[in-house]
């Protein structure tokens, strides 16, 4: 390595999951196919950013595609995108959804000349002239209980060293078969940047050196992946003394978003009233991009059964996707209960009297909640909060 300040600019992405089946949307005609197209468009935007930002390297930390579902035409599409950035070196570490197995396209497809697959067979690559070494901890099969850290070549401290990992940092979740590794182990490797994949929600600046990053999936794939999704673009500077300086920024990319919400439909006695409550809840949101899960709560008229299929169908042309859950409770007939002898009747009579005599609207709301909670406690022995 020659003695000079080294600089490398990178784009770090992971977990694109091209050709994912989107089985949770299977009952909605055409939606799984639209979501798969969303993933392709997101990948195109990643390549666009690599061009616009003039990065030196593109890091893809696993699960680029779904091994069990991916079509050859999708691999052709991916390769065409790589060819758009011939001067950018693309490094891929296989994940648990696109492992380096015997039937892998990583083994059997002639990828563009600027693409490098990091495996246990070839765990690192030195970029000539840039003083940069890229290492990889990936999957040779669909499961990997032990990462091969011990097989990594000791780093040249004068070089910029990057480690790509598809796995789980500091996760004690029992029988972990997804490359378990500790941040302490990673710290001892002396890397300047550690590019994680696998978890679909991002984290940044982990470890003592605060150089462990995971951008998450650039396009969210489920209701447990709410919020912004995208990629990291960063620069690493390393001086002649081996001091490393990392600067990163997150770029939002996701076309769609997932959002779960509770909608209180208390007092509703018709499907149209329920629909109006949902419309009010999503009013002002980007309904063309949103994938919504609405959990109906509250107390509805006794004898009324919400037609969930009808309610969801109403929104077919108004929202990209809506899932409706019913967790409502039949309302109480307070007049009947107030006429009953015993503790429940006495409780309801006193609470209704206090509500009627209250002149403060806020107090009336509190007393009304107390009435419902009290009846729940008396009937069930527990309280379910609204």
Tab-separated table of C-alpha atoms in Angstrom:
chain	number	residue	atom	x	y	z
A	1	UNK	CA	0.000	0.000	0.000
A	2	UNK	CA	1.319	3.460	-0.838
A	3	UNK	CA	1.431	6.214	1.799
A	4	UNK	CA	-1.363	8.642	1.054
A	5	UNK	CA	-4.754	9.682	2.406
A	6	UNK	CA	-7.352	7.252	1.151
A	7	UNK	CA	-10.963	8.148	0.389
A	8	UNK	CA	-13.785	5.858	-0.688
A	9	UNK	CA	-17.419	6.719	-1.334
A	10	UNK	CA	-20.005	3.966	-1.049
A	11	UNK	CA	-23.690	3.187	-1.301
A	12	UNK	CA	-24.942	0.546	1.145
A	13	UNK	CA	-28.229	-1.304	0.612
A	14	UNK	CA	-29.708	-4.657	1.624
A	15	UNK	CA	-32.813	-6.839	1.657
A	16	UNK	CA	-34.441	-5.851	-1.623
A	17	UNK	CA	-36.070	-9.293	-1.996
A	18	UNK	CA	-36.751	-9.095	-5.725
A	19	UNK	CA	-39.585	-11.413	-6.826
A	20	UNK	CA	-40.922	-11.737	-3.281
A	21	UNK	CA	-44.312	-13.519	-3.410
A	22	UNK	CA	-46.183	-11.044	-1.150
A	23	UNK	CA	-48.485	-13.842	-0.020
A	24	UNK	CA	-50.151	-11.545	2.538
A	25	UNK	CA	-51.627	-9.606	-0.409
A	26	UNK	CA	-52.539	-12.697	-2.434
A	27	UNK	CA	-56.304	-12.217	-1.992
A	28	UNK	CA	-56.101	-8.705	-3.488
A	29	UNK	CA	-56.109	-9.140	-7.261
A	30	UNK	CA	-52.973	-7.797	-8.910
A	31	UNK	CA	-51.439	-6.337	-5.747
A	32	UNK	CA	-48.602	-8.887	-5.333
A	33	UNK	CA	-47.517	-8.225	-8.918
A	34	UNK	CA	-47.632	-4.447	-8.350
A	35	UNK	CA	-45.495	-4.803	-5.242
A	36	UNK	CA	-42.939	-6.871	-7.149
A	37	UNK	CA	-42.778	-4.078	-9.713
A	38	UNK	CA	-42.288	-1.624	-6.835
A	39	UNK	CA	-39.184	-3.577	-5.813
A	40	UNK	CA	-37.787	-3.406	-9.343
A	41	UNK	CA	-38.378	0.350	-9.469
A	42	UNK	CA	-36.686	0.722	-6.098
A	43	UNK	CA	-33.652	-1.172	-7.389
A	44	UNK	CA	-33.515	1.131	-10.408
A	45	UNK	CA	-33.533	4.126	-8.054
A	46	UNK	CA	-30.627	2.598	-6.114
A	47	UNK	CA	-28.582	2.408	-9.311
A	48	UNK	CA	-29.664	5.964	-10.157
A	49	UNK	CA	-28.348	7.158	-6.790
A	50	UNK	CA	-25.068	5.310	-7.310
A	51	UNK	CA	-24.679	7.254	-10.568
A	52	UNK	CA	-25.799	10.608	-9.192
A	53	UNK	CA	-23.613	10.345	-6.080
A	54	UNK	CA	-20.642	9.150	-8.117
A	55	UNK	CA	-19.873	6.375	-5.633
A	56	UNK	CA	-16.870	4.111	-5.953
A	57	UNK	CA	-18.514	0.966	-4.617
A	58	UNK	CA	-22.007	-0.417	-4.153
A	59	UNK	CA	-22.485	-2.745	-1.154
A	60	UNK	CA	-25.460	-5.150	-1.254
A	61	UNK	CA	-25.619	-6.933	2.097
A	62	UNK	CA	-27.746	-9.923	1.221
A	63	UNK	CA	-31.247	-10.928	0.120
A	64	UNK	CA	-31.063	-9.167	-3.212
A	65	UNK	CA	-33.623	-11.644	-4.532
A	66	UNK	CA	-35.794	-14.566	-3.412
A	67	UNK	CA	-34.006	-17.792	-4.384
A	68	UNK	CA	-37.196	-19.897	-4.415
A	69	UNK	CA	-39.209	-17.456	-6.541
A	70	UNK	CA	-36.782	-15.448	-8.649
A	71	UNK	CA	-37.135	-15.631	-12.419
A	72	UNK	CA	-34.224	-15.632	-14.815
A	73	UNK	CA	-35.679	-12.518	-16.423
A	74	UNK	CA	-35.287	-10.750	-13.072
A	75	UNK	CA	-31.614	-11.717	-12.920
A	76	UNK	CA	-31.232	-10.367	-16.457
A	77	UNK	CA	-32.874	-7.152	-15.263
A	78	UNK	CA	-30.510	-6.921	-12.276
A	79	UNK	CA	-27.486	-7.509	-14.470
A	80	UNK	CA	-28.618	-4.847	-16.929
A	81	UNK	CA	-28.782	-2.398	-14.025
A	82	UNK	CA	-25.254	-3.320	-12.929
A	83	UNK	CA	-24.045	-2.675	-16.465
A	84	UNK	CA	-25.369	0.897	-16.183
A	85	UNK	CA	-22.597	1.602	-13.633
A	86	UNK	CA	-19.518	-0.096	-15.136
A	87	UNK	CA	-17.106	2.101	-13.164
A	88	UNK	CA	-18.729	1.228	-9.823
A	89	UNK	CA	-17.533	-1.970	-8.187
A	90	UNK	CA	-20.542	-3.920	-6.895
A	91	UNK	CA	-20.029	-6.227	-3.916
A	92	UNK	CA	-22.716	-8.733	-2.926
A	93	UNK	CA	-22.735	-10.921	0.143
A	94	UNK	CA	-25.367	-13.688	-0.142
A	95	UNK	CA	-28.147	-13.757	2.452
A	96	UNK	CA	-30.455	-16.429	3.804
A	97	UNK	CA	-32.974	-15.726	1.003
A	98	UNK	CA	-30.355	-15.728	-1.787
A	99	UNK	CA	-27.648	-18.093	-0.472
A	100	UNK	CA	-24.613	-19.228	-2.427
A	101	UNK	CA	-25.983	-22.726	-2.991
A	102	UNK	CA	-25.333	-25.134	-5.847
A	103	UNK	CA	-28.342	-23.811	-7.764
A	104	UNK	CA	-27.671	-20.152	-7.071
A	105	UNK	CA	-27.635	-17.605	-9.887
A	106	UNK	CA	-24.580	-16.185	-8.143
A	107	UNK	CA	-22.757	-19.365	-9.156
A	108	UNK	CA	-24.338	-20.020	-12.519
A	109	UNK	CA	-25.130	-16.686	-14.137
A	110	UNK	CA	-22.451	-14.597	-15.907
A	111	UNK	CA	-22.833	-11.351	-13.990
A	112	UNK	CA	-21.308	-8.084	-15.210
A	113	UNK	CA	-17.554	-7.646	-14.890
A	114	UNK	CA	-17.948	-5.042	-12.106
A	115	UNK	CA	-19.809	-7.471	-9.795
A	116	UNK	CA	-18.081	-9.482	-7.056
A	117	UNK	CA	-19.737	-12.137	-4.898
A	118	UNK	CA	-18.095	-12.556	-1.478
A	119	UNK	CA	-18.340	-16.077	-0.070
A	120	UNK	CA	-16.445	-18.434	2.201
A	121	UNK	CA	-14.581	-19.510	-0.923
A	122	UNK	CA	-13.652	-15.883	-1.744
A	123	UNK	CA	-14.174	-13.895	1.457
A	124	UNK	CA	-12.422	-10.672	0.476
A	125	UNK	CA	-11.408	-8.518	-2.461
A	126	UNK	CA	-8.722	-5.852	-2.632
A	127	UNK	CA	-9.479	-2.960	-4.941
A	128	UNK	CA	-6.219	-2.237	-6.738
A	129	UNK	CA	-5.095	1.367	-6.648
A	130	UNK	CA	-7.648	2.497	-4.060
A	131	UNK	CA	-6.192	0.908	-0.944
A	132	UNK	CA	-9.553	-0.677	-0.104
A	133	UNK	CA	-10.335	-4.239	1.019
A	134	UNK	CA	-13.903	-5.547	1.148
A	135	UNK	CA	-14.683	-8.654	3.211
A	136	UNK	CA	-17.861	-10.720	3.287
A	137	UNK	CA	-19.731	-12.885	5.799
A	138	UNK	CA	-22.587	-14.445	3.871
A	139	UNK	CA	-24.704	-17.568	3.573
A	140	UNK	CA	-23.603	-20.723	1.787
A	141	UNK	CA	-27.015	-22.243	2.565
A	142	UNK	CA	-30.385	-21.077	3.882
A	143	UNK	CA	-29.090	-21.287	7.457
A	144	UNK	CA	-25.794	-20.284	9.012
A	145	UNK	CA	-25.269	-20.869	12.729
A	146	UNK	CA	-21.608	-19.812	12.838
A	147	UNK	CA	-20.116	-16.915	10.904
A	148	UNK	CA	-16.626	-17.524	9.589
A	149	UNK	CA	-14.934	-14.562	11.283
A	150	UNK	CA	-11.951	-16.712	12.161
A	151	UNK	CA	-11.334	-17.297	8.438
A	152	UNK	CA	-10.917	-13.619	7.618
A	153	UNK	CA	-7.479	-12.396	6.616
A	154	UNK	CA	-5.989	-9.922	9.140
A	155	UNK	CA	-6.609	-6.405	7.922
A	156	UNK	CA	-3.967	-4.035	6.623
A	157	UNK	CA	-4.464	-1.108	8.997
A	158	UNK	CA	-3.256	1.365	6.379
A	159	UNK	CA	-6.030	0.287	4.007
A	160	UNK	CA	-9.718	1.125	4.199
A	161	UNK	CA	-11.368	-2.090	5.388
A	162	UNK	CA	-15.064	-2.819	4.899
A	163	UNK	CA	-16.903	-5.883	6.171
A	164	UNK	CA	-20.254	-6.984	4.756
A	165	UNK	CA	-22.451	-9.163	6.975
A	166	UNK	CA	-25.894	-10.643	6.472
A	167	UNK	CA	-26.736	-11.636	10.004
A	168	UNK	CA	-27.759	-10.763	13.538
A	169	UNK	CA	-25.590	-8.516	15.728
A	170	UNK	CA	-25.863	-9.008	19.499
A	171	UNK	CA	-29.094	-10.975	19.219
A	172	UNK	CA	-29.689	-13.688	21.818
A	173	UNK	CA	-32.797	-15.353	20.422
A	174	UNK	CA	-32.208	-19.021	21.171
A	175	UNK	CA	-31.395	-21.258	18.218
A	176	UNK	CA	-30.065	-18.482	16.020
A	177	UNK	CA	-29.391	-19.735	12.501
A	178	UNK	CA	-28.870	-16.349	10.878
A	179	UNK	CA	-25.168	-15.578	11.305
A	180	UNK	CA	-25.074	-14.623	14.990
A	181	UNK	CA	-22.166	-12.341	15.781
A	182	UNK	CA	-21.361	-9.915	18.579
A	183	UNK	CA	-20.341	-6.292	18.185
A	184	UNK	CA	-17.323	-7.069	20.398
A	185	UNK	CA	-16.169	-9.720	17.914
A	186	UNK	CA	-16.656	-7.283	15.088
A	187	UNK	CA	-14.756	-4.550	16.935
A	188	UNK	CA	-11.666	-6.742	17.196
A	189	UNK	CA	-11.503	-7.087	13.411
A	190	UNK	CA	-10.406	-3.479	12.980
A	191	UNK	CA	-12.873	-2.627	10.220
A	192	UNK	CA	-13.587	0.938	9.149
A	193	UNK	CA	-17.185	0.223	8.140
A	194	UNK	CA	-19.408	-2.811	8.758
A	195	UNK	CA	-22.312	-3.122	6.339
A	196	UNK	CA	-25.089	-5.286	7.758
A	197	UNK	CA	-28.207	-6.710	6.189
A	198	UNK	CA	-30.997	-9.077	7.329
A	199	UNK	CA	-33.135	-6.878	9.592
A	200	UNK	CA	-35.565	-4.783	7.584
A	201	UNK	CA	-35.577	-1.790	9.914
A	202	UNK	CA	-32.444	0.311	9.907
A	203	UNK	CA	-29.900	0.835	12.644
A	204	UNK	CA	-26.780	2.956	12.569
A	205	UNK	CA	-23.645	3.656	14.569
A	206	UNK	CA	-23.568	0.450	16.625
A	207	UNK	CA	-20.448	-0.839	18.396
A	208	UNK	CA	-17.700	0.968	20.254
A	209	UNK	CA	-16.404	2.452	17.008
A	210	UNK	CA	-19.968	3.359	15.957
A	211	UNK	CA	-19.321	2.029	12.473
A	212	UNK	CA	-21.912	-0.771	12.232
A	213	UNK	CA	-24.809	0.122	9.941
A	214	UNK	CA	-27.871	-1.573	8.482
A	215	UNK	CA	-30.060	0.419	6.058
A	216	UNK	CA	-32.956	-2.038	6.322
A	217	UNK	CA	-35.054	-2.917	3.319
A	218	UNK	CA	-35.261	-0.019	0.816
A	219	UNK	CA	-38.912	-0.901	0.210
A	220	UNK	CA	-40.916	-2.105	3.253
A	221	UNK	CA	-42.311	-5.616	3.033
A	222	UNK	CA	-44.737	-5.900	5.962
A	223	UNK	CA	-46.640	-4.187	8.741
A	224	UNK	CA	-43.669	-4.668	11.075
A	225	UNK	CA	-41.637	-2.358	8.809
A	226	UNK	CA	-43.334	1.009	9.238
A	227	UNK	CA	-41.499	4.286	8.751
A	228	UNK	CA	-38.973	5.509	6.183
A	229	UNK	CA	-36.867	3.022	4.228
A	230	UNK	CA	-33.874	3.557	1.983
A	231	UNK	CA	-30.079	3.320	1.706
A	232	UNK	CA	-26.926	4.772	3.204
A	233	UNK	CA	-24.453	6.808	1.205
A	234	UNK	CA	-21.160	7.362	2.961
A	235	UNK	CA	-17.536	8.394	2.695
A	236	UNK	CA	-14.559	6.882	4.512
A	237	UNK	CA	-11.334	8.888	4.852
A	238	UNK	CA	-8.204	7.267	6.252
A	239	UNK	CA	-4.997	9.141	6.975
A	240	UNK	CA	-1.381	7.957	6.997
A	241	UNK	CA	-1.581	7.177	10.725
A	242	UNK	CA	-4.423	4.726	10.225
A	243	UNK	CA	-7.093	7.047	11.623
A	244	UNK	CA	-10.453	6.484	9.959
A	245	UNK	CA	-13.204	9.076	9.504
A	246	UNK	CA	-16.704	7.958	8.545
A	247	UNK	CA	-19.487	10.191	7.268
A	248	UNK	CA	-22.868	8.734	6.316
A	249	UNK	CA	-26.318	9.926	5.425
A	250	UNK	CA	-29.606	8.099	4.929
A	251	UNK	CA	-31.547	8.536	1.679
A	252	UNK	CA	-35.250	7.692	1.767
A	253	UNK	CA	-36.398	5.564	-1.166
A	254	UNK	CA	-39.583	3.675	-0.388
A	255	UNK	CA	-42.438	4.087	-2.849
A	256	UNK	CA	-45.054	2.732	-0.446
A	257	UNK	CA	-45.458	2.630	3.310
A	258	UNK	CA	-47.150	0.315	5.787
A	259	UNK	CA	-49.309	1.758	8.545
A	260	UNK	CA	-51.374	0.073	11.259
A	261	UNK	CA	-53.950	2.113	13.130
A	262	UNK	CA	-56.796	1.694	15.596
A	263	UNK	CA	-60.109	3.242	14.541
A	264	UNK	CA	-62.719	3.684	17.251
A	265	UNK	CA	-66.159	2.901	15.824
A	266	UNK	CA	-68.055	3.209	19.108
A	267	UNK	CA	-71.731	3.924	18.552
A	268	UNK	CA	-71.749	2.691	14.966
A	269	UNK	CA	-74.725	0.599	13.887
A	270	UNK	CA	-74.183	0.409	10.103
A	271	UNK	CA	-71.342	-0.465	7.748
A	272	UNK	CA	-71.615	2.989	6.197
A	273	UNK	CA	-70.915	4.584	9.579
A	274	UNK	CA	-67.856	2.363	10.006
A	275	UNK	CA	-66.649	3.315	6.509
A	276	UNK	CA	-67.014	7.001	7.396
A	277	UNK	CA	-64.849	6.520	10.516
A	278	UNK	CA	-62.136	4.852	8.422
A	279	UNK	CA	-62.321	7.593	5.786
A	280	UNK	CA	-61.865	10.203	8.499
A	281	UNK	CA	-58.880	8.280	9.917
A	282	UNK	CA	-56.987	8.164	6.596
A	283	UNK	CA	-58.010	11.634	5.479
A	284	UNK	CA	-55.001	13.675	4.418
A	285	UNK	CA	-52.729	10.638	4.043
A	286	UNK	CA	-51.110	9.420	0.834
A	287	UNK	CA	-53.780	6.835	0.102
A	288	UNK	CA	-52.229	5.861	-3.242
A	289	UNK	CA	-49.009	4.762	-1.535
A	290	UNK	CA	-50.270	3.489	1.795
A	291	UNK	CA	-50.762	-0.147	2.748
A	292	UNK	CA	-53.107	0.107	5.700
A	293	UNK	CA	-54.186	-2.244	8.453
A	294	UNK	CA	-57.171	-0.832	10.333
A	295	UNK	CA	-58.077	-2.366	13.673
A	296	UNK	CA	-61.671	-1.528	14.529
A	297	UNK	CA	-62.144	-0.915	18.254
A	298	UNK	CA	-64.791	0.398	20.613
A	299	UNK	CA	-68.397	-0.472	21.380
A	300	UNK	CA	-70.952	-1.022	18.617
A	301	UNK	CA	-74.696	-1.455	18.782
A	302	UNK	CA	-75.835	-4.819	20.071
A	303	UNK	CA	-76.923	-7.167	17.291
A	304	UNK	CA	-74.852	-5.361	14.654
A	305	UNK	CA	-72.224	-7.472	12.885
A	306	UNK	CA	-69.754	-5.531	10.753
A	307	UNK	CA	-69.485	-6.844	7.195
A	308	UNK	CA	-65.695	-6.701	6.921
A	309	UNK	CA	-65.696	-7.860	3.300
A	310	UNK	CA	-68.048	-5.065	2.280
A	311	UNK	CA	-66.105	-2.447	4.228
A	312	UNK	CA	-62.777	-3.515	2.706
A	313	UNK	CA	-64.268	-3.702	-0.811
A	314	UNK	CA	-65.468	-0.104	-0.517
A	315	UNK	CA	-61.851	1.016	-0.321
A	316	UNK	CA	-60.562	-1.136	-3.189
A	317	UNK	CA	-60.507	1.804	-5.596
A	318	UNK	CA	-59.713	4.403	-2.924
A	319	UNK	CA	-56.646	2.927	-1.203
A	320	UNK	CA	-53.792	0.850	-2.585
A	321	UNK	CA	-54.533	-1.813	0.019
A	322	UNK	CA	-56.606	-2.084	3.185
A	323	UNK	CA	-56.798	-4.886	5.712
A	324	UNK	CA	-59.592	-4.612	8.277
A	325	UNK	CA	-59.619	-6.334	11.673
A	326	UNK	CA	-62.618	-6.375	13.989
A	327	UNK	CA	-61.877	-6.053	17.696
A	328	UNK	CA	-65.064	-4.274	18.677
A	329	UNK	CA	-67.336	-5.159	21.583
A	330	UNK	CA	-71.173	-5.051	21.614
A	331	UNK	CA	-72.337	-1.958	23.461
A	332	UNK	CA	-74.147	-2.173	26.778
A	333	UNK	CA	-77.875	-1.604	27.214
A	334	UNK	CA	-77.435	0.753	30.152
A	335	UNK	CA	-81.153	1.221	30.636
A	336	UNK	CA	-81.684	-2.500	31.115
A	337	UNK	CA	-78.633	-2.933	33.342
A	338	UNK	CA	-79.634	0.073	35.473
A	339	UNK	CA	-82.925	-1.683	36.250
A	340	UNK	CA	-81.184	-4.824	37.496
A	341	UNK	CA	-80.821	-5.538	41.193
A	342	UNK	CA	-77.366	-6.116	42.553
A	343	UNK	CA	-73.964	-4.470	42.223
A	344	UNK	CA	-73.977	-3.932	38.426
A	345	UNK	CA	-77.334	-2.208	38.459
A	346	UNK	CA	-76.334	-0.005	41.390
A	347	UNK	CA	-73.027	0.914	39.726
A	348	UNK	CA	-74.672	1.849	36.411
A	349	UNK	CA	-77.404	3.919	38.093
A	350	UNK	CA	-74.887	5.942	40.068
A	351	UNK	CA	-72.545	6.486	37.084
A	352	UNK	CA	-75.390	7.513	34.757
A	353	UNK	CA	-76.574	9.963	37.366
A	354	UNK	CA	-73.101	11.497	37.707
A	355	UNK	CA	-72.726	11.741	33.921
A	356	UNK	CA	-76.123	13.404	33.561
A	357	UNK	CA	-75.440	15.928	36.332
A	358	UNK	CA	-71.923	16.807	35.127
A	359	UNK	CA	-71.638	20.194	33.387
A	360	UNK	CA	-68.048	19.694	32.259
A	361	UNK	CA	-67.616	17.919	28.902
A	362	UNK	CA	-64.154	16.613	29.766
A	363	UNK	CA	-65.457	15.209	33.041
A	364	UNK	CA	-68.379	13.575	31.206
A	365	UNK	CA	-65.942	11.776	28.881
A	366	UNK	CA	-63.890	10.529	31.816
A	367	UNK	CA	-67.011	9.357	33.657
A	368	UNK	CA	-68.258	7.586	30.522
A	369	UNK	CA	-64.962	5.707	30.182
A	370	UNK	CA	-65.139	4.841	33.857
A	371	UNK	CA	-68.642	3.441	33.287
A	372	UNK	CA	-67.416	1.115	30.539
A	373	UNK	CA	-64.277	0.108	32.410
A	374	UNK	CA	-66.259	-0.567	35.565
A	375	UNK	CA	-68.716	-2.834	33.757
A	376	UNK	CA	-65.837	-4.701	32.106
A	377	UNK	CA	-64.252	-5.234	35.500
A	378	UNK	CA	-67.506	-6.483	36.969
A	379	UNK	CA	-68.313	-8.821	34.067
A	380	UNK	CA	-64.876	-10.104	33.054
A	381	UNK	CA	-62.720	-9.545	36.063
A	382	UNK	CA	-60.382	-7.434	33.885
A	383	UNK	CA	-60.336	-4.193	31.953
A	384	UNK	CA	-59.544	-3.797	28.243
A	385	UNK	CA	-58.601	-0.183	27.600
A	386	UNK	CA	-60.178	1.676	24.700
